[in-house]
Short mmCIF file of N, CA and C in Angstrom, two decimals:
data_model
loop_
_atom_site.label_atom_id
_atom_site.label_comp_id
_atom_site.label_asym_id
_atom_site.label_seq_id
_atom_site.Cartn_x
_atom_site.Cartn_y
_atom_site.Cartn_z
N MET A 1 -6.12 3.74 1.46
CA MET A 1 -6.28 2.95 0.00
C MET A 1 -5.46 1.75 -0.02
N ASP A 2 -6.21 0.67 -0.10
CA ASP A 2 -5.77 -0.68 -0.13
C ASP A 2 -5.53 -1.13 -1.66
N VAL A 3 -4.33 -0.41 -2.25
CA VAL A 3 -4.16 -0.41 -3.62
C VAL A 3 -4.00 -1.96 -3.82
N PRO A 4 -2.97 -2.72 -3.20
CA PRO A 4 -2.76 -4.32 -3.46
C PRO A 4 -3.83 -5.06 -3.61
N SER A 5 -4.90 -4.83 -2.62
CA SER A 5 -5.96 -5.81 -2.92
C SER A 5 -7.02 -5.31 -3.85
N LEU A 6 -7.13 -3.99 -4.04
CA LEU A 6 -7.87 -3.63 -5.35
C LEU A 6 -7.26 -4.09 -6.49
N MET A 7 -6.07 -3.98 -6.63
CA MET A 7 -5.56 -4.62 -7.91
C MET A 7 -5.69 -6.08 -8.26
N ALA A 8 -5.42 -6.79 -6.94
CA ALA A 8 -5.62 -8.26 -7.02
C ALA A 8 -7.12 -8.68 -7.15
N LEU A 9 -8.00 -7.80 -7.12
CA LEU A 9 -9.52 -8.11 -7.32
C LEU A 9 -9.60 -8.94 -8.87
N GLY A 10 -8.75 -8.22 -9.92
CA GLY A 10 -8.70 -8.54 -11.23
C GLY A 10 -9.41 -7.50 -11.89
N GLU A 11 -9.45 -7.46 -13.07
CA GLU A 11 -9.64 -6.47 -14.15
C GLU A 11 -11.16 -5.79 -14.10
N ALA A 12 -12.19 -6.76 -14.10
CA ALA A 12 -13.64 -6.26 -13.96
C ALA A 12 -13.88 -5.41 -12.84
N PRO A 13 -13.82 -6.25 -11.64
CA PRO A 13 -14.08 -5.57 -10.32
C PRO A 13 -13.29 -4.23 -10.25
N PHE A 14 -12.03 -4.20 -10.56
CA PHE A 14 -11.40 -2.79 -10.47
C PHE A 14 -11.90 -1.73 -11.49
N LEU A 15 -12.23 -2.23 -12.63
CA LEU A 15 -12.66 -1.22 -13.50
C LEU A 15 -14.21 -0.87 -13.18
N ALA A 16 -14.69 -1.44 -12.33
CA ALA A 16 -16.20 -1.03 -12.05
C ALA A 16 -15.86 -0.08 -10.78
N TRP A 17 -15.07 -0.46 -9.84
CA TRP A 17 -14.52 0.67 -8.84
C TRP A 17 -13.90 1.86 -9.37
N PHE A 18 -13.20 1.73 -10.23
CA PHE A 18 -12.64 2.85 -11.23
C PHE A 18 -13.57 3.97 -11.56
N GLN A 19 -14.28 3.14 -12.43
CA GLN A 19 -15.38 3.93 -12.97
C GLN A 19 -16.38 4.83 -11.77
N ALA A 20 -16.52 4.04 -10.57
CA ALA A 20 -17.22 4.74 -9.70
C ALA A 20 -16.67 5.98 -9.25
N GLN A 21 -15.27 5.97 -9.14
CA GLN A 21 -14.50 7.28 -8.83
C GLN A 21 -14.74 8.39 -9.72
N PHE A 22 -14.76 8.21 -11.11
CA PHE A 22 -15.01 9.27 -12.01
C PHE A 22 -16.39 9.76 -11.62
N ASP A 23 -17.61 8.97 -11.50
CA ASP A 23 -18.92 9.34 -11.12
C ASP A 23 -19.01 10.13 -9.83
N THR A 24 -18.42 9.87 -8.78
CA THR A 24 -18.28 10.73 -7.53
C THR A 24 -17.67 11.96 -7.90
N ALA A 25 -16.38 12.10 -8.65
CA ALA A 25 -15.84 13.34 -8.97
C ALA A 25 -16.80 14.15 -9.67
N GLU A 26 -17.47 13.57 -10.58
CA GLU A 26 -18.45 14.57 -11.37
C GLU A 26 -19.55 15.09 -10.37
N ARG A 27 -20.02 14.18 -9.39
CA ARG A 27 -21.11 14.69 -8.76
C ARG A 27 -20.59 15.68 -7.85
N VAL A 28 -19.20 15.77 -7.19
CA VAL A 28 -18.82 16.90 -6.49
C VAL A 28 -18.10 18.05 -7.52
N ASP A 29 -18.36 17.95 -8.53
CA ASP A 29 -17.70 19.03 -9.51
C ASP A 29 -16.18 19.01 -9.50
N ARG A 30 -15.83 17.98 -9.58
CA ARG A 30 -14.38 17.79 -9.85
C ARG A 30 -14.26 17.55 -11.37
N PRO A 31 -12.94 17.73 -12.04
CA PRO A 31 -12.89 17.54 -13.34
C PRO A 31 -12.86 15.99 -13.59
N PRO A 32 -13.75 15.46 -14.45
CA PRO A 32 -13.44 13.94 -14.74
C PRO A 32 -12.02 13.42 -15.38
N ARG A 33 -11.89 12.39 -14.79
CA ARG A 33 -10.68 11.90 -15.21
C ARG A 33 -9.11 12.44 -14.54
N ALA A 34 -9.43 13.07 -13.54
CA ALA A 34 -8.35 13.58 -12.80
C ALA A 34 -8.23 12.84 -11.42
N ILE A 35 -6.71 12.95 -10.96
CA ILE A 35 -6.30 12.43 -9.87
C ILE A 35 -6.09 13.50 -8.75
N TRP A 36 -6.74 13.07 -7.51
CA TRP A 36 -6.80 14.38 -6.66
C TRP A 36 -6.16 13.64 -5.36
N ASP A 37 -5.44 14.56 -4.73
CA ASP A 37 -5.04 14.30 -3.17
C ASP A 37 -4.71 15.43 -2.57
N GLU A 38 -5.25 15.86 -1.39
CA GLU A 38 -4.94 17.24 -0.57
C GLU A 38 -3.70 17.25 -0.08
N ILE A 39 -3.30 16.15 0.41
CA ILE A 39 -2.02 16.36 1.21
C ILE A 39 -0.80 15.68 0.42
N TYR A 40 -0.96 14.41 0.34
CA TYR A 40 0.45 13.78 -0.38
C TYR A 40 -0.32 12.52 -0.99
N THR A 41 0.53 12.22 -1.94
CA THR A 41 -0.21 10.87 -2.46
C THR A 41 0.57 9.51 -1.92
N GLU A 42 -0.10 8.72 -1.26
CA GLU A 42 0.31 7.41 -0.99
C GLU A 42 0.27 6.17 -1.83
N ALA A 43 -0.63 6.65 -2.75
CA ALA A 43 -0.87 5.38 -3.70
C ALA A 43 -1.63 5.84 -4.74
N ALA A 44 -1.27 5.29 -6.30
CA ALA A 44 -1.80 5.84 -7.47
C ALA A 44 -1.93 4.66 -8.30
N MET A 45 -2.76 5.08 -9.26
CA MET A 45 -3.12 3.96 -10.47
C MET A 45 -3.45 4.79 -11.63
N LEU A 46 -2.69 4.57 -12.79
CA LEU A 46 -2.75 5.43 -14.02
C LEU A 46 -3.24 3.98 -14.98
N VAL A 47 -4.60 4.09 -15.48
CA VAL A 47 -5.14 3.38 -16.53
C VAL A 47 -5.13 3.83 -17.89
N ASN A 48 -4.58 3.48 -18.70
CA ASN A 48 -4.85 3.50 -20.20
C ASN A 48 -5.70 2.58 -21.03
N PHE A 49 -6.98 2.98 -21.11
CA PHE A 49 -8.05 2.16 -21.59
C PHE A 49 -7.82 1.66 -22.99
N ASP A 50 -7.33 2.63 -23.68
CA ASP A 50 -7.05 2.55 -25.19
C ASP A 50 -5.90 1.38 -25.45
N ALA A 51 -4.97 1.52 -24.67
CA ALA A 51 -3.52 0.54 -24.70
C ALA A 51 -3.72 -0.60 -23.83
N GLN A 52 -4.89 -0.48 -23.06
CA GLN A 52 -5.09 -1.63 -22.08
C GLN A 52 -3.69 -1.92 -21.21
N SER A 53 -3.19 -0.73 -20.57
CA SER A 53 -2.25 -0.69 -19.67
C SER A 53 -2.46 -0.05 -18.39
N VAL A 54 -2.00 -0.58 -17.49
CA VAL A 54 -2.32 0.08 -15.99
C VAL A 54 -0.88 -0.04 -15.28
N ILE A 55 -0.58 1.15 -14.61
CA ILE A 55 0.53 1.09 -13.68
C ILE A 55 -0.19 1.53 -12.27
N PHE A 56 0.55 0.74 -11.28
CA PHE A 56 -0.14 1.13 -9.94
C PHE A 56 1.42 1.42 -8.89
N GLY A 57 1.15 2.04 -8.26
CA GLY A 57 2.14 2.08 -7.00
C GLY A 57 1.61 2.53 -5.68
N PHE A 58 2.28 2.51 -4.52
CA PHE A 58 1.93 2.45 -3.31
C PHE A 58 3.26 2.85 -2.29
N TRP A 59 2.98 3.19 -1.27
CA TRP A 59 3.95 3.31 0.07
C TRP A 59 4.11 2.18 0.79
N GLU A 60 3.02 1.82 1.21
CA GLU A 60 2.99 0.56 2.02
C GLU A 60 1.58 0.11 2.06
N TRP A 61 1.70 -1.32 2.52
CA TRP A 61 0.44 -1.88 2.31
C TRP A 61 -0.42 -2.06 3.83
N VAL A 62 -1.44 -1.38 3.93
CA VAL A 62 -2.25 -1.52 5.28
C VAL A 62 -3.73 -1.90 4.87
N PRO A 63 -3.99 -2.93 4.74
CA PRO A 63 -5.24 -3.51 4.34
C PRO A 63 -6.36 -3.00 5.09
N ASP A 64 -6.21 -2.99 6.59
CA ASP A 64 -7.13 -2.35 7.74
C ASP A 64 -6.29 -1.91 8.96
N VAL A 65 -6.53 -0.57 9.04
CA VAL A 65 -5.60 -0.17 9.99
C VAL A 65 -6.05 -0.62 11.56
N ARG A 66 -7.16 -1.39 11.51
CA ARG A 66 -7.36 -1.94 13.05
C ARG A 66 -6.41 -3.10 13.40
N GLY A 67 -6.08 -3.81 11.99
CA GLY A 67 -5.24 -4.94 12.18
C GLY A 67 -3.63 -4.51 11.95
N TYR A 68 -3.38 -3.58 11.89
CA TYR A 68 -2.17 -2.97 11.42
C TYR A 68 -0.88 -3.78 12.14
N ASP A 69 -1.26 -3.94 13.57
CA ASP A 69 -0.10 -4.59 14.33
C ASP A 69 -0.04 -6.16 14.25
N GLU A 70 -1.04 -6.67 13.45
CA GLU A 70 -1.20 -8.19 13.33
C GLU A 70 -0.40 -8.49 12.19
N MET A 71 -0.03 -7.74 11.11
CA MET A 71 0.65 -7.99 10.05
C MET A 71 2.31 -7.70 10.21
N SER A 72 3.00 -8.63 9.73
CA SER A 72 4.48 -8.49 9.77
C SER A 72 4.90 -7.12 9.10
N GLU A 73 6.13 -6.63 9.64
CA GLU A 73 6.75 -5.31 9.05
C GLU A 73 6.97 -5.75 7.67
N GLU A 74 7.36 -6.85 7.16
CA GLU A 74 7.64 -7.07 5.68
C GLU A 74 6.30 -6.53 4.99
N MET A 75 5.13 -7.32 5.28
CA MET A 75 4.05 -7.03 4.63
C MET A 75 3.47 -5.42 4.56
N HIS A 76 3.71 -4.70 5.58
CA HIS A 76 3.37 -3.39 5.65
C HIS A 76 4.35 -2.70 4.68
N GLU A 77 5.57 -2.96 4.46
CA GLU A 77 6.60 -2.39 3.48
C GLU A 77 6.84 -3.31 2.39
N LEU A 78 5.70 -3.95 1.82
CA LEU A 78 6.12 -5.18 0.85
C LEU A 78 6.78 -4.46 -0.27
N ILE A 79 6.58 -3.13 -0.65
CA ILE A 79 7.60 -2.65 -1.82
C ILE A 79 8.97 -2.47 -1.42
N GLU A 80 9.37 -2.80 -0.39
CA GLU A 80 10.85 -2.76 -0.06
C GLU A 80 11.42 -4.37 -0.05
N TYR A 81 10.66 -5.03 -0.40
CA TYR A 81 10.90 -6.46 -0.61
C TYR A 81 10.85 -7.09 -1.89
N ARG A 82 11.95 -7.29 -2.76
CA ARG A 82 11.75 -7.72 -4.10
C ARG A 82 10.89 -9.12 -4.15
N ASP A 83 10.90 -10.03 -3.42
CA ASP A 83 10.17 -11.30 -3.62
C ASP A 83 8.77 -10.89 -3.56
N LEU A 84 8.50 -10.04 -2.56
CA LEU A 84 7.03 -9.52 -2.08
C LEU A 84 6.34 -8.94 -3.11
N PHE A 85 7.20 -7.84 -3.77
CA PHE A 85 6.57 -7.08 -4.81
C PHE A 85 6.41 -7.66 -6.10
N LEU A 86 7.23 -8.79 -6.42
CA LEU A 86 7.42 -9.43 -7.66
C LEU A 86 6.03 -10.51 -7.30
N PHE A 87 5.94 -11.04 -6.44
CA PHE A 87 4.59 -12.03 -6.30
C PHE A 87 3.48 -11.22 -6.47
N LEU A 88 3.20 -9.75 -5.89
CA LEU A 88 2.14 -9.02 -5.81
C LEU A 88 1.96 -8.94 -7.44
N LEU A 89 2.97 -8.43 -8.26
CA LEU A 89 2.94 -7.97 -9.66
C LEU A 89 2.59 -8.99 -10.52
N ASN A 90 2.94 -10.34 -10.34
CA ASN A 90 2.69 -11.36 -10.91
C ASN A 90 1.11 -11.83 -10.89
N LEU A 91 0.68 -11.86 -9.55
CA LEU A 91 -0.57 -12.33 -9.23
C LEU A 91 -1.53 -11.40 -9.96
N VAL A 92 -1.31 -10.02 -10.07
CA VAL A 92 -2.05 -8.98 -10.52
C VAL A 92 -2.00 -9.20 -12.04
N ARG A 93 -0.90 -9.37 -12.68
CA ARG A 93 -0.69 -9.81 -14.18
C ARG A 93 -1.75 -10.82 -14.49
N GLU A 94 -1.68 -11.88 -13.46
CA GLU A 94 -2.43 -13.11 -13.88
C GLU A 94 -4.22 -12.74 -13.93
N ARG A 95 -4.40 -11.83 -13.11
CA ARG A 95 -5.92 -11.70 -12.84
C ARG A 95 -6.25 -10.29 -13.74
N TRP A 96 -5.46 -9.99 -14.68
CA TRP A 96 -5.59 -8.98 -15.69
C TRP A 96 -5.22 -9.38 -17.13
N PRO A 97 -5.66 -10.49 -17.67
CA PRO A 97 -5.42 -11.06 -18.94
C PRO A 97 -5.39 -9.93 -20.04
N GLY A 98 -4.65 -9.71 -20.84
CA GLY A 98 -4.61 -8.90 -21.90
C GLY A 98 -4.26 -7.49 -21.82
N TRP A 99 -3.84 -7.08 -20.36
CA TRP A 99 -3.35 -5.99 -19.79
C TRP A 99 -1.90 -5.89 -19.78
N GLU A 100 -1.25 -4.77 -19.95
CA GLU A 100 0.17 -4.52 -19.43
C GLU A 100 0.07 -3.87 -18.20
N VAL A 101 0.53 -4.64 -17.10
CA VAL A 101 0.20 -4.16 -15.90
C VAL A 101 1.88 -3.93 -15.26
N GLN A 102 2.25 -2.73 -14.77
CA GLN A 102 3.66 -2.38 -14.07
C GLN A 102 3.24 -1.97 -12.68
N LEU A 103 4.47 -1.85 -11.91
CA LEU A 103 4.20 -1.82 -10.46
C LEU A 103 5.29 -0.53 -10.44
N ALA A 104 4.86 0.57 -9.95
CA ALA A 104 5.66 1.85 -9.95
C ALA A 104 6.47 1.72 -8.54
N LEU A 105 7.85 2.28 -8.48
CA LEU A 105 8.38 2.53 -7.25
C LEU A 105 7.64 3.62 -6.47
N PRO A 106 7.68 3.48 -5.12
CA PRO A 106 6.94 4.54 -4.51
C PRO A 106 7.33 6.10 -4.83
N ALA A 107 8.52 6.45 -5.01
CA ALA A 107 8.89 7.74 -5.22
C ALA A 107 8.46 8.28 -6.62
N GLU A 108 8.07 7.40 -7.36
CA GLU A 108 7.34 7.58 -8.86
C GLU A 108 5.97 8.36 -8.56
N PHE A 109 5.22 8.04 -7.55
CA PHE A 109 4.12 8.52 -7.38
C PHE A 109 4.12 9.34 -6.11
N ALA A 110 4.88 9.74 -5.31
CA ALA A 110 4.93 10.43 -4.05
C ALA A 110 5.16 11.85 -4.22
N THR A 111 4.37 12.78 -3.61
CA THR A 111 4.44 14.27 -3.63
C THR A 111 4.10 14.54 -2.32
N GLN A 112 4.72 15.68 -1.78
CA GLN A 112 4.31 16.33 -0.44
C GLN A 112 3.29 17.54 -0.85
N GLU A 113 2.87 17.78 -2.22
CA GLU A 113 2.17 18.84 -2.49
C GLU A 113 0.67 18.27 -3.07
N THR A 114 -0.23 19.23 -3.16
CA THR A 114 -1.37 18.84 -3.92
C THR A 114 -1.14 18.22 -5.32
N LEU A 115 -1.77 17.08 -5.51
CA LEU A 115 -1.43 16.56 -6.84
C LEU A 115 -2.71 16.67 -7.66
N VAL A 116 -2.73 17.34 -8.87
CA VAL A 116 -3.89 17.34 -9.96
C VAL A 116 -3.04 17.04 -11.22
N VAL A 117 -3.48 15.58 -11.54
CA VAL A 117 -2.65 15.01 -12.94
C VAL A 117 -3.96 14.81 -13.85
N LEU A 118 -3.84 15.45 -15.05
CA LEU A 118 -4.60 15.03 -16.00
C LEU A 118 -3.94 14.02 -16.91
N PRO A 119 -4.42 12.84 -17.29
CA PRO A 119 -3.86 11.98 -18.23
C PRO A 119 -3.04 12.81 -19.28
N SER A 120 -3.73 13.68 -19.90
CA SER A 120 -3.23 14.32 -21.13
C SER A 120 -1.94 15.10 -20.85
N GLU A 121 -1.41 15.24 -19.40
CA GLU A 121 -0.36 15.96 -19.15
C GLU A 121 0.77 14.92 -18.84
N LEU A 122 0.50 13.79 -18.91
CA LEU A 122 1.72 12.68 -18.43
C LEU A 122 2.54 12.40 -19.68
N ALA A 123 3.75 12.20 -19.46
CA ALA A 123 4.53 11.76 -20.50
C ALA A 123 5.38 10.77 -20.11
N PRO A 124 5.13 9.59 -20.54
CA PRO A 124 6.18 8.24 -20.35
C PRO A 124 7.65 8.47 -20.67
N PRO A 125 8.56 7.85 -19.95
CA PRO A 125 8.22 6.75 -19.29
C PRO A 125 8.03 7.10 -17.59
N LEU A 126 7.24 6.54 -16.82
CA LEU A 126 7.07 6.81 -15.39
C LEU A 126 7.89 6.04 -14.66
N ILE A 127 8.28 4.85 -15.20
CA ILE A 127 8.67 3.76 -14.45
C ILE A 127 10.24 3.32 -14.56
N VAL A 128 10.77 3.13 -13.60
CA VAL A 128 12.17 2.78 -13.54
C VAL A 128 12.22 1.34 -13.21
N ASP A 129 12.72 0.50 -14.10
CA ASP A 129 12.60 -0.96 -13.58
C ASP A 129 13.65 -1.49 -12.54
N VAL A 130 14.68 -0.83 -12.24
CA VAL A 130 15.78 -1.05 -11.48
C VAL A 130 15.28 -0.93 -9.88
N HIS A 131 15.57 -2.02 -9.19
CA HIS A 131 15.24 -1.80 -7.75
C HIS A 131 16.19 -2.51 -7.12
N GLU A 132 16.60 -1.91 -6.04
CA GLU A 132 17.87 -2.54 -5.25
C GLU A 132 17.22 -3.36 -3.99
N ALA A 133 15.78 -3.70 -3.97
CA ALA A 133 15.38 -4.24 -2.86
C ALA A 133 15.88 -5.64 -2.58
N THR A 134 15.85 -6.36 -1.47
CA THR A 134 16.17 -7.51 -1.09
C THR A 134 15.06 -8.45 -0.80
N GLY A 135 15.35 -9.68 -0.75
CA GLY A 135 14.24 -10.63 -0.40
C GLY A 135 13.86 -11.02 1.20
N THR A 136 12.77 -11.23 1.29
CA THR A 136 12.59 -11.64 2.61
C THR A 136 12.88 -13.06 3.20
N GLY A 137 13.26 -13.96 2.05
CA GLY A 137 13.87 -15.28 2.55
C GLY A 137 12.65 -16.00 2.92
N TRP A 138 11.23 -15.70 2.86
CA TRP A 138 10.24 -16.58 3.35
C TRP A 138 10.29 -17.80 2.23
N THR A 139 9.52 -18.59 2.87
CA THR A 139 9.11 -19.81 1.99
C THR A 139 8.05 -19.39 1.31
N ASP A 140 7.48 -20.11 -0.15
CA ASP A 140 6.20 -19.75 -0.64
C ASP A 140 4.88 -19.90 0.11
N GLU A 141 5.16 -21.00 0.99
CA GLU A 141 3.66 -21.13 1.88
C GLU A 141 3.76 -19.78 2.79
N ARG A 142 4.81 -19.20 3.30
CA ARG A 142 4.66 -17.95 4.03
C ARG A 142 4.18 -16.79 3.48
N VAL A 143 4.76 -16.74 2.25
CA VAL A 143 4.40 -15.48 1.41
C VAL A 143 2.87 -15.83 0.98
N LEU A 144 2.23 -17.04 0.59
CA LEU A 144 0.71 -17.14 0.33
C LEU A 144 0.09 -16.64 1.49
N ALA A 145 0.47 -17.23 2.79
CA ALA A 145 -0.33 -17.16 3.85
C ALA A 145 -0.40 -15.54 4.39
N ALA A 146 0.72 -14.62 4.00
CA ALA A 146 0.93 -13.28 4.37
C ALA A 146 -0.03 -12.54 3.45
N PHE A 147 0.16 -13.13 2.20
CA PHE A 147 -0.97 -12.09 1.17
C PHE A 147 -2.34 -12.59 1.51
N ASN A 148 -2.73 -13.76 1.81
CA ASN A 148 -4.31 -14.27 1.98
C ASN A 148 -4.69 -13.46 3.32
N ALA A 149 -3.81 -13.39 4.41
CA ALA A 149 -4.24 -12.72 5.48
C ALA A 149 -4.40 -11.18 5.25
N GLY A 150 -3.60 -10.46 4.28
CA GLY A 150 -3.82 -9.19 4.17
C GLY A 150 -5.16 -9.06 3.28
N PHE A 151 -5.15 -9.65 2.29
CA PHE A 151 -6.46 -9.91 1.43
C PHE A 151 -7.82 -9.91 2.23
N ALA A 152 -7.68 -10.78 3.38
CA ALA A 152 -8.84 -11.28 4.17
C ALA A 152 -9.28 -9.91 4.93
N SER A 153 -8.38 -9.18 5.14
CA SER A 153 -8.69 -8.06 5.88
C SER A 153 -8.88 -6.75 5.19
N SER A 154 -8.99 -6.81 4.17
CA SER A 154 -9.20 -5.99 3.15
C SER A 154 -10.85 -5.47 2.94
N GLU A 155 -11.26 -4.34 2.78
CA GLU A 155 -12.53 -4.00 2.47
C GLU A 155 -12.91 -4.87 0.93
N PHE A 156 -11.91 -4.66 0.10
CA PHE A 156 -12.06 -5.20 -1.26
C PHE A 156 -12.18 -6.90 -1.25
N ARG A 157 -11.52 -7.49 -0.56
CA ARG A 157 -11.75 -8.77 -0.56
C ARG A 157 -11.33 -9.69 -1.78
N PRO A 158 -9.94 -9.68 -2.38
CA PRO A 158 -9.88 -10.51 -3.64
C PRO A 158 -9.97 -11.93 -3.17
N PRO A 159 -9.96 -12.81 -4.04
CA PRO A 159 -9.80 -14.18 -4.13
C PRO A 159 -8.57 -14.47 -3.36
N SER A 160 -8.52 -15.58 -2.58
CA SER A 160 -7.67 -16.06 -1.81
C SER A 160 -6.51 -16.76 -2.90
N ILE A 161 -5.46 -17.03 -2.58
CA ILE A 161 -4.16 -17.71 -3.40
C ILE A 161 -3.88 -18.90 -2.84
N SER A 162 -4.04 -20.04 -3.91
CA SER A 162 -3.48 -21.34 -3.38
C SER A 162 -2.25 -21.71 -4.11
N VAL A 163 -1.57 -22.52 -3.64
CA VAL A 163 -0.37 -23.25 -4.26
C VAL A 163 -1.02 -24.14 -5.21
N SER A 164 -0.44 -23.77 -6.92
CA SER A 164 -1.00 -24.75 -7.65
C SER A 164 -0.28 -26.09 -7.67
N LYS A 165 -1.21 -27.17 -7.91
CA LYS A 165 -0.50 -28.45 -8.10
C LYS A 165 -0.06 -28.98 -9.48
N GLU A 166 1.12 -28.94 -9.99
CA GLU A 166 1.47 -29.19 -11.58
C GLU A 166 1.85 -30.46 -11.40
#
């Protein structure tokens, strides 16, 4: 699942995709509003519609497995690099106006067991805001190019990012 690209689509496209997941779950006789994974969780999104808050997290970013070797190691493991995950978080926040958006660290969503979580069973806080990640040292242009390349190879295809001229 390409969670960074999905979140970068913005509020309306994401929510349409999200609702479609519930519709599919109901057709295959799964409980609605549940999160399922049969082996382990590589990514997750928790959406509170009433509070307009969303938490998302993932292990690595692989927009398209066919292009895996074409992306830099940093972009695969962007959650390990403070400048990259802050860039993504800020981008998503811009595209979700009026929502509180948080990025979870990988360990907060990962499990080696089958995961079935009903929102009523969750108790915040889920997020630890302290992260010891280092930066890549990349220029803004290289960061933009890396994200645009990843988005271009995604099935979700969020809009490209450009440098704002102020």
